[in-house]
Coordinates of C-alpha atoms and ligand atoms in Angstrom, one line a residue:
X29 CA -29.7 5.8 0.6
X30 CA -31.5 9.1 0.8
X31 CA -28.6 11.8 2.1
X32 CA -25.6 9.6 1.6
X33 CA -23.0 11.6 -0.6
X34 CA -23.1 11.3 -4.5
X35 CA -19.9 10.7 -6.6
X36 CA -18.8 11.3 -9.8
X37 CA -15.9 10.2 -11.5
X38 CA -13.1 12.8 -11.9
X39 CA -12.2 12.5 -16.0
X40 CA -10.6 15.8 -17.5
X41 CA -10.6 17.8 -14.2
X42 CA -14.8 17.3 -14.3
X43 CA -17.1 15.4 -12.6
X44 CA -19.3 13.3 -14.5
X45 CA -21.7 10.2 -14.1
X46 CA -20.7 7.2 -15.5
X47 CA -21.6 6.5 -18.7
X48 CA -24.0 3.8 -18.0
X49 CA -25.8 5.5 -15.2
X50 CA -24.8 2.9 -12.9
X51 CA -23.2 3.7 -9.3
X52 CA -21.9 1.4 -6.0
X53 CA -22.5 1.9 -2.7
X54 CA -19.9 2.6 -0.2
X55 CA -20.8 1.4 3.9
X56 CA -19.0 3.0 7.0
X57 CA -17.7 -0.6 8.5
X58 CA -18.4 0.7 11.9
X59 CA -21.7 1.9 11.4
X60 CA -22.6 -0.8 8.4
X61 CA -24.4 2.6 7.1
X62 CA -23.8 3.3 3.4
X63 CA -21.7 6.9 3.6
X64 CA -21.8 7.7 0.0
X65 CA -22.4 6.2 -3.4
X66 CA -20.0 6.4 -6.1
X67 CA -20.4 5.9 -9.9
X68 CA -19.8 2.4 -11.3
X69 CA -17.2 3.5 -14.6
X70 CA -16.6 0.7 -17.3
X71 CA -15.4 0.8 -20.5
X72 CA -17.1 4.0 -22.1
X73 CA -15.6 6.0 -19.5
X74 CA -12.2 4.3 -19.1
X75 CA -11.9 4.8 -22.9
X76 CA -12.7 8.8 -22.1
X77 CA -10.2 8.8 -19.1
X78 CA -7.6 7.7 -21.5
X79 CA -8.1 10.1 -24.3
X80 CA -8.4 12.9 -21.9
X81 CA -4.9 11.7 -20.1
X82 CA -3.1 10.9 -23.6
X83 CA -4.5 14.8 -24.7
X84 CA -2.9 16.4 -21.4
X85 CA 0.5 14.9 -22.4
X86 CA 0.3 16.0 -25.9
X87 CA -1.5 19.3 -24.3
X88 CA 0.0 21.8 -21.9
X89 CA 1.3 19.2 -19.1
X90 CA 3.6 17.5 -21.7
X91 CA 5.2 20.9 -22.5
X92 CA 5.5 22.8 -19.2
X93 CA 8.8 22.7 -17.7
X94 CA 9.9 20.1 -15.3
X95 CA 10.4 22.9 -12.7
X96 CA 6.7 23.8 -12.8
X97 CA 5.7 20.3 -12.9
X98 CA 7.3 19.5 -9.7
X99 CA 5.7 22.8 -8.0
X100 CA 2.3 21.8 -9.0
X101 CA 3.3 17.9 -7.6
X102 CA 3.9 19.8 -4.3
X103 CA 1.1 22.1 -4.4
X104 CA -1.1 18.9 -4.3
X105 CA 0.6 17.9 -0.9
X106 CA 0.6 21.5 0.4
X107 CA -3.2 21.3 -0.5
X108 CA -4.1 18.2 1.2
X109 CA -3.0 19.2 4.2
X110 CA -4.7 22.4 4.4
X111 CA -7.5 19.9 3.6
X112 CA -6.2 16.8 6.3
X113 CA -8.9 17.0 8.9
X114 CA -11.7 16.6 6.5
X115 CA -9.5 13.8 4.2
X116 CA -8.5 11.9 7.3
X117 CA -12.3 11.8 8.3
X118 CA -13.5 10.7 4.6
X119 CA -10.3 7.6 5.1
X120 CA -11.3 7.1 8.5
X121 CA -14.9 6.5 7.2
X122 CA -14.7 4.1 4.2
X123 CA -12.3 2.5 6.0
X124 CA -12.8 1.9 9.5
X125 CA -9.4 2.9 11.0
X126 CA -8.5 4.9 14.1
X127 CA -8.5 8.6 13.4
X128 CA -5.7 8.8 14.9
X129 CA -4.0 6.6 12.3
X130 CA -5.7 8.8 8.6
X131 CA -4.8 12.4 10.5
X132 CA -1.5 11.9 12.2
X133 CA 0.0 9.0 10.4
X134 CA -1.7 8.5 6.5
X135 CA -2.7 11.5 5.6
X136 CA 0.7 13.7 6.4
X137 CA 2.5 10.9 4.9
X138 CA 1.0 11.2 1.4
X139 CA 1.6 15.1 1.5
X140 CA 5.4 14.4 2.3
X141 CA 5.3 11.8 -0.9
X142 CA 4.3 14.9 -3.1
X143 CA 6.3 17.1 -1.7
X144 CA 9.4 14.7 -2.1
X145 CA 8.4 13.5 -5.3
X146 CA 7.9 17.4 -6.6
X147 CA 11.3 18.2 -5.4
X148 CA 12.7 15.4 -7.4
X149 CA 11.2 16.3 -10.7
X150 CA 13.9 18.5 -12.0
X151 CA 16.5 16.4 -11.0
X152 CA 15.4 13.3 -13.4
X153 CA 18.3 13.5 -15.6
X154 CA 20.0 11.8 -18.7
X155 CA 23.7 11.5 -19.3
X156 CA 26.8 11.8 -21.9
X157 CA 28.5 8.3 -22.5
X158 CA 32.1 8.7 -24.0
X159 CA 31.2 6.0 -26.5
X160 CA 33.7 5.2 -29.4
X161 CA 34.2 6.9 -32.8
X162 CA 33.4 10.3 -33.0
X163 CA 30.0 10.8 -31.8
X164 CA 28.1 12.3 -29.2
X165 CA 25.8 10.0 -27.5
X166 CA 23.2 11.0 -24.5
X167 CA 20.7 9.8 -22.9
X168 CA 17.0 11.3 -22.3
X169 CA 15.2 10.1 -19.6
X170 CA 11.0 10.1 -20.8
X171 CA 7.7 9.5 -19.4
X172 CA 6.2 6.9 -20.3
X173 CA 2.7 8.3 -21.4
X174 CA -0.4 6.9 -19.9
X175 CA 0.0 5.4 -16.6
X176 CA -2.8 3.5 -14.7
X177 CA -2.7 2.9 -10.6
X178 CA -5.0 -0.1 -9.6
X179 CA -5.1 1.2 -5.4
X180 CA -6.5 -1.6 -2.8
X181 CA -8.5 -0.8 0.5
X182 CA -6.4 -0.5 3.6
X183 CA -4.4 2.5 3.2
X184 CA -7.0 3.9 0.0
X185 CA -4.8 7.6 0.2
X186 CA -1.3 6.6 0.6
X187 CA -0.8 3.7 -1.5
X188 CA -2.6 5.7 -4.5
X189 CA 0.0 8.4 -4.0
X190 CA 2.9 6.4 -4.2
X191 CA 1.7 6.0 -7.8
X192 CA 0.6 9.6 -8.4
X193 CA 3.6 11.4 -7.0
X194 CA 6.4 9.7 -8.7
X195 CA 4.2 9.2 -11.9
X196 CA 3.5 12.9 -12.3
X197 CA 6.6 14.5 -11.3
X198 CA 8.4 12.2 -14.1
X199 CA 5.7 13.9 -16.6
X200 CA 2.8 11.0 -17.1
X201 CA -0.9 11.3 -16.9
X202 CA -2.4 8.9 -14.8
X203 CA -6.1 7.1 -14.0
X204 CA -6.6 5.9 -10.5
X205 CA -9.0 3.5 -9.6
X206 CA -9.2 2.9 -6.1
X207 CA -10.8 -0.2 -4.3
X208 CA -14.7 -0.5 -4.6
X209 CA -14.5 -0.2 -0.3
X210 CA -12.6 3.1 -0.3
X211 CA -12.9 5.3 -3.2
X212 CA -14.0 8.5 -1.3
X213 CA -10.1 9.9 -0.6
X214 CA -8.8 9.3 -4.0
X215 CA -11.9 11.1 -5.5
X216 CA -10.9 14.5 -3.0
X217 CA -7.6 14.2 -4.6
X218 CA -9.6 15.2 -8.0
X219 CA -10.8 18.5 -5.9
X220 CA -7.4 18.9 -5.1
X221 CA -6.3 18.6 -8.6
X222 CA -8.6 21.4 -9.5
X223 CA -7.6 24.0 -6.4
X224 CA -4.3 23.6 -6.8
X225 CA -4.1 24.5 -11.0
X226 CA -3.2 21.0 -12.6
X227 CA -4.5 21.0 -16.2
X228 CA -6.9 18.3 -17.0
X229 CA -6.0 15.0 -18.2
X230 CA -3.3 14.8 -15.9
X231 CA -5.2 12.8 -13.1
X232 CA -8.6 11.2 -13.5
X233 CA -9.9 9.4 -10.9
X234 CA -12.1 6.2 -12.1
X235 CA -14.5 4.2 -9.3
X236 CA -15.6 0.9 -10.6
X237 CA -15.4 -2.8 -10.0
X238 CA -12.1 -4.6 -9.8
X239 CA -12.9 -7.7 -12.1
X240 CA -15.0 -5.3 -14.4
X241 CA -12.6 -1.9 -14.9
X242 CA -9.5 -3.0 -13.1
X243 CA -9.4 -6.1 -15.6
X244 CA -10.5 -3.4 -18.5
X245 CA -7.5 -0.9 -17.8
X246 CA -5.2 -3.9 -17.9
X247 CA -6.2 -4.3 -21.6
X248 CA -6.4 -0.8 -22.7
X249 CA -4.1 -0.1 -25.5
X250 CA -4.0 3.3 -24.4
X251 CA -2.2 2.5 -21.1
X252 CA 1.4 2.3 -20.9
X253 CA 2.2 1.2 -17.2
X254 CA 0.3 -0.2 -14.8
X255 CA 1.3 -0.1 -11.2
X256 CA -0.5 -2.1 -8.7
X257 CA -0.7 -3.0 -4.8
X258 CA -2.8 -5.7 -3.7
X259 CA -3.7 -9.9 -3.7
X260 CA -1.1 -11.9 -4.8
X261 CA -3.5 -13.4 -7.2
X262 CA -5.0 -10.3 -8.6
X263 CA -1.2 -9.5 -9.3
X264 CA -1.1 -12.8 -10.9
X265 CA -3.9 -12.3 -13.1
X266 CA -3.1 -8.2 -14.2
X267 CA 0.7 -9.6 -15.1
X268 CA -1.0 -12.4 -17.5
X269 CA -3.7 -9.6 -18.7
X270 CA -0.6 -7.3 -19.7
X271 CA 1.2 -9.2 -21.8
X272 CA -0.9 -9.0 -24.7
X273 CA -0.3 -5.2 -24.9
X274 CA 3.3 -5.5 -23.0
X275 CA 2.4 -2.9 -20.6
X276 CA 4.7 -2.2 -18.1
X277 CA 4.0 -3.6 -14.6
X278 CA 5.2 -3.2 -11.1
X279 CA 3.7 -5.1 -8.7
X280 CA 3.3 -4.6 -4.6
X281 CA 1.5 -8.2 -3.4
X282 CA 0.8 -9.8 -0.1
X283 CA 2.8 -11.2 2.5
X284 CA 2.8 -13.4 5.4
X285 CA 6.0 -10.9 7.5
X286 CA 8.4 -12.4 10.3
X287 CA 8.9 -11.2 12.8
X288 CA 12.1 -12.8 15.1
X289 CA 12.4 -12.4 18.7
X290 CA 15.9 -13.4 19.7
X291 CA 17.0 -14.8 23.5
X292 CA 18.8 -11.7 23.8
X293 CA 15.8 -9.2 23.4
X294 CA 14.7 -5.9 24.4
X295 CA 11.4 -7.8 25.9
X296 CA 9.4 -4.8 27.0
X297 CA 10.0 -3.4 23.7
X298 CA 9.6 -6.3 21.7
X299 CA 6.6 -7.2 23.0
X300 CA 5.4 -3.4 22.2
X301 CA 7.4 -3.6 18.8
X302 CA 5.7 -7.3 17.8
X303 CA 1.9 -5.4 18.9
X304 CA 2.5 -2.3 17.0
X305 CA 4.1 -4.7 13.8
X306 CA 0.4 -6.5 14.1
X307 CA -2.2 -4.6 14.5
X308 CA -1.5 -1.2 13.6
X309 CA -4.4 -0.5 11.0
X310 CA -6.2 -3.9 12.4
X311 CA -3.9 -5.7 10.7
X312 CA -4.7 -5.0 7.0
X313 CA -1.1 -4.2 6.4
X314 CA 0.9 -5.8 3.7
X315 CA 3.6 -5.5 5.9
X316 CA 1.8 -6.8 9.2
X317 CA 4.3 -9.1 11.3
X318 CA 1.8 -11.4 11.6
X319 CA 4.4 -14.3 11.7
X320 CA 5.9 -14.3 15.3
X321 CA 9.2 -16.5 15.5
X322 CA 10.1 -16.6 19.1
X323 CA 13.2 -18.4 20.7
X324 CA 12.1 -21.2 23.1
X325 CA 13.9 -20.3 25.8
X326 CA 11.7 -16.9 26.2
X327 CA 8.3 -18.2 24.5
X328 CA 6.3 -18.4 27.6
X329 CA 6.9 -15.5 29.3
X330 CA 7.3 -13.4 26.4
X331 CA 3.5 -14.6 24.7
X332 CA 1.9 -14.2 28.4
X333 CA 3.1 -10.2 28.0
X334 CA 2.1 -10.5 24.2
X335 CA -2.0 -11.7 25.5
X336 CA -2.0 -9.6 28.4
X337 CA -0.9 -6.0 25.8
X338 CA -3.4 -7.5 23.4
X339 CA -6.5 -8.1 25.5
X340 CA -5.8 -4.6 26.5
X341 CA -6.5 -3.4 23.0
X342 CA -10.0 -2.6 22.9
X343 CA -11.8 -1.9 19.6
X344 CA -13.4 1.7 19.6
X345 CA -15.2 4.3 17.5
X346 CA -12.9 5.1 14.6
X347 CA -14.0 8.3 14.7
X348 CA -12.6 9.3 18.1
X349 CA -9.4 10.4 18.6
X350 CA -8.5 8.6 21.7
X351 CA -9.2 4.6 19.8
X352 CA -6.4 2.9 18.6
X353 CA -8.4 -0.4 17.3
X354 CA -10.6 0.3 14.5
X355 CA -13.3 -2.0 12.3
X356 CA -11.9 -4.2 9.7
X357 CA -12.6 -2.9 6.1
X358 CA -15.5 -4.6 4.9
X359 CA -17.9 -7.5 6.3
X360 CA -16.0 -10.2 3.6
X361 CA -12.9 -9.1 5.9
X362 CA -14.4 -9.8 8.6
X363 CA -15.6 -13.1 7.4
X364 CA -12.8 -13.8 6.0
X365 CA -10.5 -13.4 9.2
X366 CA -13.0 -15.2 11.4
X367 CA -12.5 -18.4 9.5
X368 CA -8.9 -18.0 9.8
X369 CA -9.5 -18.0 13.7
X370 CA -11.5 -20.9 13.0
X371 CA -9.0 -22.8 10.9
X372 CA -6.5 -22.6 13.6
X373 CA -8.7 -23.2 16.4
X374 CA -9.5 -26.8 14.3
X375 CA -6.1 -27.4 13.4
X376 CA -4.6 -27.4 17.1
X377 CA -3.5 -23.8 18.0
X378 CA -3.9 -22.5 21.3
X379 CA -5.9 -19.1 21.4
X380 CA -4.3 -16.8 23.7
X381 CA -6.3 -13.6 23.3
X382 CA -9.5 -12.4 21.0
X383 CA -10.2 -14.5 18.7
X384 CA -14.0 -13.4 18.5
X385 CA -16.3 -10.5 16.6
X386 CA -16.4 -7.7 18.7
X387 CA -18.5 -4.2 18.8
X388 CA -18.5 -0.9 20.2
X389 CA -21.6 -0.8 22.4
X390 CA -23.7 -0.2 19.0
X391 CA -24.1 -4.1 18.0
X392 CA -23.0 -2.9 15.0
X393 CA -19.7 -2.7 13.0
X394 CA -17.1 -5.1 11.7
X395 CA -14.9 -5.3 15.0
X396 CA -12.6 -8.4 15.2
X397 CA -10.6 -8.4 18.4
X398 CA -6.9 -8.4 18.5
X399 CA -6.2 -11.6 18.2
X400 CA -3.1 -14.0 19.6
X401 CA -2.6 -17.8 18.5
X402 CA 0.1 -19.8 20.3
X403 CA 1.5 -23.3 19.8
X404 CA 1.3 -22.5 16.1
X405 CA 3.4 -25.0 13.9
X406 CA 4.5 -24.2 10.1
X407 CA 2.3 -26.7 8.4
X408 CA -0.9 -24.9 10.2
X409 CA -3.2 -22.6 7.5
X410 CA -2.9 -19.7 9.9
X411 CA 0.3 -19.6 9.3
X412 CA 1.1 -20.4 5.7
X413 CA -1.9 -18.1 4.4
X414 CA -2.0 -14.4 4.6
X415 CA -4.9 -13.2 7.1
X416 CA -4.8 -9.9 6.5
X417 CA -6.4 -9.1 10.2
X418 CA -5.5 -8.7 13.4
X419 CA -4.3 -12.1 14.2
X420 CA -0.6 -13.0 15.1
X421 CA 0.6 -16.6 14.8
X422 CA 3.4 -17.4 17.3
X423 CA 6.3 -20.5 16.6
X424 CA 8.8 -21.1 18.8
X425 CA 12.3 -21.8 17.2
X426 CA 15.6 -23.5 18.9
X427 CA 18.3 -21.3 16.8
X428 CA 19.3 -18.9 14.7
X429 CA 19.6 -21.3 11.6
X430 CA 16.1 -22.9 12.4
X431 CA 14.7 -19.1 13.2
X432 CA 15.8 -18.2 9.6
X433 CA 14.8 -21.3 7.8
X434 CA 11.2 -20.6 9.2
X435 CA 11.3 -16.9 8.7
X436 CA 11.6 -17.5 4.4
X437 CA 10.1 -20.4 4.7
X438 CA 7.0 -18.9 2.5
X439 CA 6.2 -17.9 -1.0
X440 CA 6.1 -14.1 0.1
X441 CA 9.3 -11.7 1.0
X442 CA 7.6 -8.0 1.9
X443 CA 9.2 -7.5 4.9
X444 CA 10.7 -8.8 8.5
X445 CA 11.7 -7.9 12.0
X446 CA 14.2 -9.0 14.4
X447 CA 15.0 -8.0 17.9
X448 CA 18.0 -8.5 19.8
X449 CA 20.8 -6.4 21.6
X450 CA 23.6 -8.4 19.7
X451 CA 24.5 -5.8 16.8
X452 CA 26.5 -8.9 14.9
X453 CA 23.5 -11.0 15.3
X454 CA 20.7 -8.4 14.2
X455 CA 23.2 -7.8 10.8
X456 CA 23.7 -11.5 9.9
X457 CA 19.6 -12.1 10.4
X458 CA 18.9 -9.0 8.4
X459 CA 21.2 -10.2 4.6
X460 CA 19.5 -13.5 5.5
X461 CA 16.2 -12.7 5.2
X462 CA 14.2 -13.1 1.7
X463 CA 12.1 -9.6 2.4
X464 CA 11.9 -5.9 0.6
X465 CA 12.5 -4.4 4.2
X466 CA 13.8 -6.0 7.1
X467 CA 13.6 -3.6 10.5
X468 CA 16.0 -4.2 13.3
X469 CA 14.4 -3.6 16.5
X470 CA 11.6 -1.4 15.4
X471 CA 8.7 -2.3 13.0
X472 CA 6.4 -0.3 10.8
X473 CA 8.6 2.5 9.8
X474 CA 8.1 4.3 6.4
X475 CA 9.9 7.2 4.9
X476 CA 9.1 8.6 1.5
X477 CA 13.0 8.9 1.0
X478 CA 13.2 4.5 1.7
X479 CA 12.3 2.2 -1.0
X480 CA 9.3 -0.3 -0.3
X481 CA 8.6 -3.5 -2.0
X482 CA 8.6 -7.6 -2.0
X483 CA 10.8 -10.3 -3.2
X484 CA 9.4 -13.4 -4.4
X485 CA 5.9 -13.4 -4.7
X486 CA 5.1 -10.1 -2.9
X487 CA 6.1 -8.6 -5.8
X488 CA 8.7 -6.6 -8.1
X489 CA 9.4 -2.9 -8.4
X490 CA 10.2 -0.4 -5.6
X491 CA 7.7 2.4 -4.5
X492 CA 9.1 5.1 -2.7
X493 CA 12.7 6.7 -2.9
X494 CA 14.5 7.2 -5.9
X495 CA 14.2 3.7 -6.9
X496 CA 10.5 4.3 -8.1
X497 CA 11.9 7.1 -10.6
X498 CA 12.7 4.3 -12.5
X499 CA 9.5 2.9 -12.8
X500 CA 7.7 5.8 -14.4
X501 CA 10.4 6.4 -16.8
X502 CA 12.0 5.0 -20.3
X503 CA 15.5 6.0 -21.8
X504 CA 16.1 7.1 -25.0
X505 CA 19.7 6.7 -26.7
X506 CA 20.9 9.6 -28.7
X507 CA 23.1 9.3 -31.5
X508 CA 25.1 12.4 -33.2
X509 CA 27.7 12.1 -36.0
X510 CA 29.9 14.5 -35.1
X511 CA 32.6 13.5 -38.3
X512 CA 33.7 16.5 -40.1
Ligands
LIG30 P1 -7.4 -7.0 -4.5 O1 -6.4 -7.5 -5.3 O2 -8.7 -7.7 -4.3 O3 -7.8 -5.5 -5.0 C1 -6.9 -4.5 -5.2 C2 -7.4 -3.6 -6.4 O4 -7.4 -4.4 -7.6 C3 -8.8 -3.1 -6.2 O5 -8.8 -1.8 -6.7 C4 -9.6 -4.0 -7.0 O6 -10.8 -3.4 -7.4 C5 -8.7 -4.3 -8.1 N1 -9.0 -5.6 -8.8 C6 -9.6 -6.7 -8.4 N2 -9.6 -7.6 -9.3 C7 -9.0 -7.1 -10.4 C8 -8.7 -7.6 -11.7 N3 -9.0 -8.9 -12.1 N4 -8.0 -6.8 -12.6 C9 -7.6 -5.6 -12.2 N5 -7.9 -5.1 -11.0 C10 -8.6 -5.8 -10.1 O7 -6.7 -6.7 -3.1 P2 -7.4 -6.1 -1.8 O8 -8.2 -7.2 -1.2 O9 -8.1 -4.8 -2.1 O10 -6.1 -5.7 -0.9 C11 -5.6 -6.6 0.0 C12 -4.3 -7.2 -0.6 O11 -3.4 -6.2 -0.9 C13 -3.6 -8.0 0.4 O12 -3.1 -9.2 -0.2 C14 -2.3 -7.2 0.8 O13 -1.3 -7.9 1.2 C15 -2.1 -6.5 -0.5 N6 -1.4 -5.3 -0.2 C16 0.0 -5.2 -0.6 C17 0.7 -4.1 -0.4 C18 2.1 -4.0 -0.8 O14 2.6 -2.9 -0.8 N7 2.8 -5.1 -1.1 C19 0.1 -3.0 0.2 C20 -1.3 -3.1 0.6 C21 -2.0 -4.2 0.4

């Protein structure tokens, strides 16, 4: 489209076409305008990104001390916020969510992750062993080398800085390619790079198809780790692709979160709690409660306060700072979440609020209201399959033992909820549940200092906290005959 915004790919701190001339578009979903159009990378420049990230850790980034490293790691976050209006408008854009959500939420979040990660890179650390016989044995803790971060589309920014932070401040080069929707943040992170003094190599930033470049940087020889967030069967497929090279993997999938109201509830702030855990960024959260377990004894009143806070919730332009409802990402989201409300429609649910395509006065945009089914049993599609929308799914339970059977009763384990004033209660639930986080009367809350990540099949590794340390780093034994 004549005006939209040209993108390069960011390989070797320049910006440079891809090598087949080819490019994508990117569309606003609330305008369903394209806002830019990115290069389409394949192999020719994945094979460049790697020799220009395997040269910056044999180059100057592999020898500068960790100190400096973790300066420049928060330099990037210092950056980015000097830069967060303009970033929080480009995530807002490709993405459809409340400004509100990329400036005061996303965007100051993945500045704290650099800033944390770059205060832990001199404090990565090996150790002595007092091992038997006379020798002196230590460990060093290494980079791994080349690392690749294969980013979905709902929080574009964030999720690729969970994997840039941690990777860089342990001394690794990374690519990034960021979902086909949303590449426009990641590629500012390259102009970041730049501003702020990292060398080149150390963070290239490749846009291309999933099945095409993602399934290409899976089989690179040249790539040591991969770390990915997104569809439980993508995860599948990358950990299959792998193995023939043995990369190292972590994995951040899907999941289909509880979210238990007891008898004993804080209603009012449940019922905020259970909206917030929902549809906060429409929905397309990994971590969306989008399972509510209710007691019986409550249900009623409690999903009449549930519709009423819902149909209240009215989608606006994601560009102004007052809307807290934004588009969904993409018209195959939309789609997508629209037969969902038609599955459980046909299979016997009872809609309570939304439930229908929505718009903003323009006729335009992929708006989905927020969206309430009640009546739901476990058997219905709605609530075995991860939406990944703005649509909750409400069961009723008798007990705490049935409340916890249904709560784990699905493949996934990202995360959970429970609410109730009984501290003895809220404890028991919370080492019962098969989930990566479990919040206790509250829902939603990240810190950079926390670990995040699934059991079963949302997944293995940890991003966040010190945990992810370990996922961007190998440990060498060290040997020394000290016999006279
Ligand atoms: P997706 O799996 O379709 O895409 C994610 C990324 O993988 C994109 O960059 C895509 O281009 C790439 N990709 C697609 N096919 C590939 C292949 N064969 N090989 C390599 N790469 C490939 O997922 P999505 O639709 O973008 O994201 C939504 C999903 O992500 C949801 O299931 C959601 O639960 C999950 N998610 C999980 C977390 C978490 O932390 N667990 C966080 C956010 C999203």
């Amino acid at each position: 489209m004549a005006g939209a915004d040209q993108k390069h790919l960011f390989i070797n701190n320049e910006w440079r076409p891809s090598a087949s001339g080819k490019t994508m578009e990117v569309v606003n979903p609330a305008t369903e305008e394209i806002c830019a159009i990115v290069a389409s990378g394949d192999t020719a420049d994945l094979d460049a990104a790697v020799l220009a990230a395997r040269g910056a850790l044999n180059g100057p980034w592999g020898q500068m001390s960790a100190r400096e490293r973790g300066r420049l790691v928060r330099k990037l976050g210092e950056r980015l916020m000097e830069r967060a209006d303009e970033v929080a408008r480009l995530e807002t854009l490709h993405n459809g969510k409340p400004i509100m959500e990329s400036r005061h939420i996303e965007i100051p979040a993945a500045a704290e992750c650099f800033e944390y990660y770059g205060g832990w890179s001199d404090k990565v650390m090996g150790e002595t062993i007092p091992v038997k016989g006379n020798y002196l044995n230590y460990t060093l803790r290494e980079p791994l080398g080349v690392c690749a971060a294969i980013v979905p589309w709902n929080f574009p920014l964030l999720i690729a800085v969970w994997k840039i932070a941690p990777a860089l401040a342990c001394g690794n080069t990374i690519i990034v390619k960021p979902a086909s929707q949303t590449p426009l943040t990641a590629l500012a992170l390259g102009e970041i790079a730049i501003e702020v003094g990292l060398p080149p190599g150390v963070l290239n930033i490749l846009t291309g198809p999933g099945a095409k470049l993602g399934q290409a940087i899976v089989e690179h020889p040249g790539i040591d780790k991969i770390a990915f967030t997104g569809d439980t069967s993508t995860g599948k497929s990358i950990m299959k692709g792998a193995a023939d090279t043995l990369k190292k993997i972590t994995l951040e999938l899907g999941g289909k979160s509880p979210n238990i109201v007891l008898s004993d509830a804080d209603i009012e702030s449940a019922v905020r709690g259970v909206t917030i855990g929902i549809f906060y960024g429409k929905g397309e959260v990994c971590a969306a409660g989008s399972r509510l377990l209710v007691d019986k004894s409550i249900k009623n009143e409690f999903i009449d306060k549930l519709a009423a806070r819902a149909k209240k919730m009215v989608a606006g332009d994601p560009m102004d700072p007052k809307t807290r409802f934004g588009a969904l990402s993409s018209r195959k989201q939309m789609e997508t979440v629209l037969r969902y409300v038609a599955s459980g429609k046909q299979e016997g649910a009872t809609l309570v609020a939304g439930g229908e395509r929505t718009d903003i006065g323009t006729g335009k945009g992929f708006f989905v209201q927020p969206t309430v089914f009640a009546d739901v049993t476990p058997e219905m599609t709605i609530s075995r399959e991860e939406i990944f929308g703005p649509v909750l799914t409400a069961i009723e339970f008798a007990d705490l033992d049935e409340a916890i059977a249904r709560a784990n009763d699905t493949p996934y384990g990202l995360a959970a909820g429970v609410w109730t004033k009984d501290i003895k209660k809220a404890h028991y639930v919370a080492r019962k549940l098969q989930a990566g986080t479990v919040w206790i009367n509250t829902y939603n809350v990240y810190d950079t200092a926390t670990p995040f990540g699934g059991y079963k099949q949302s997944g293995f590794g940890r991003e966040m906290s010190a945990h992810a340390l370990e996922h961007y780093t190998q440990i060498k034994s060290v040997w020394v005959d000290l016999n006279m």
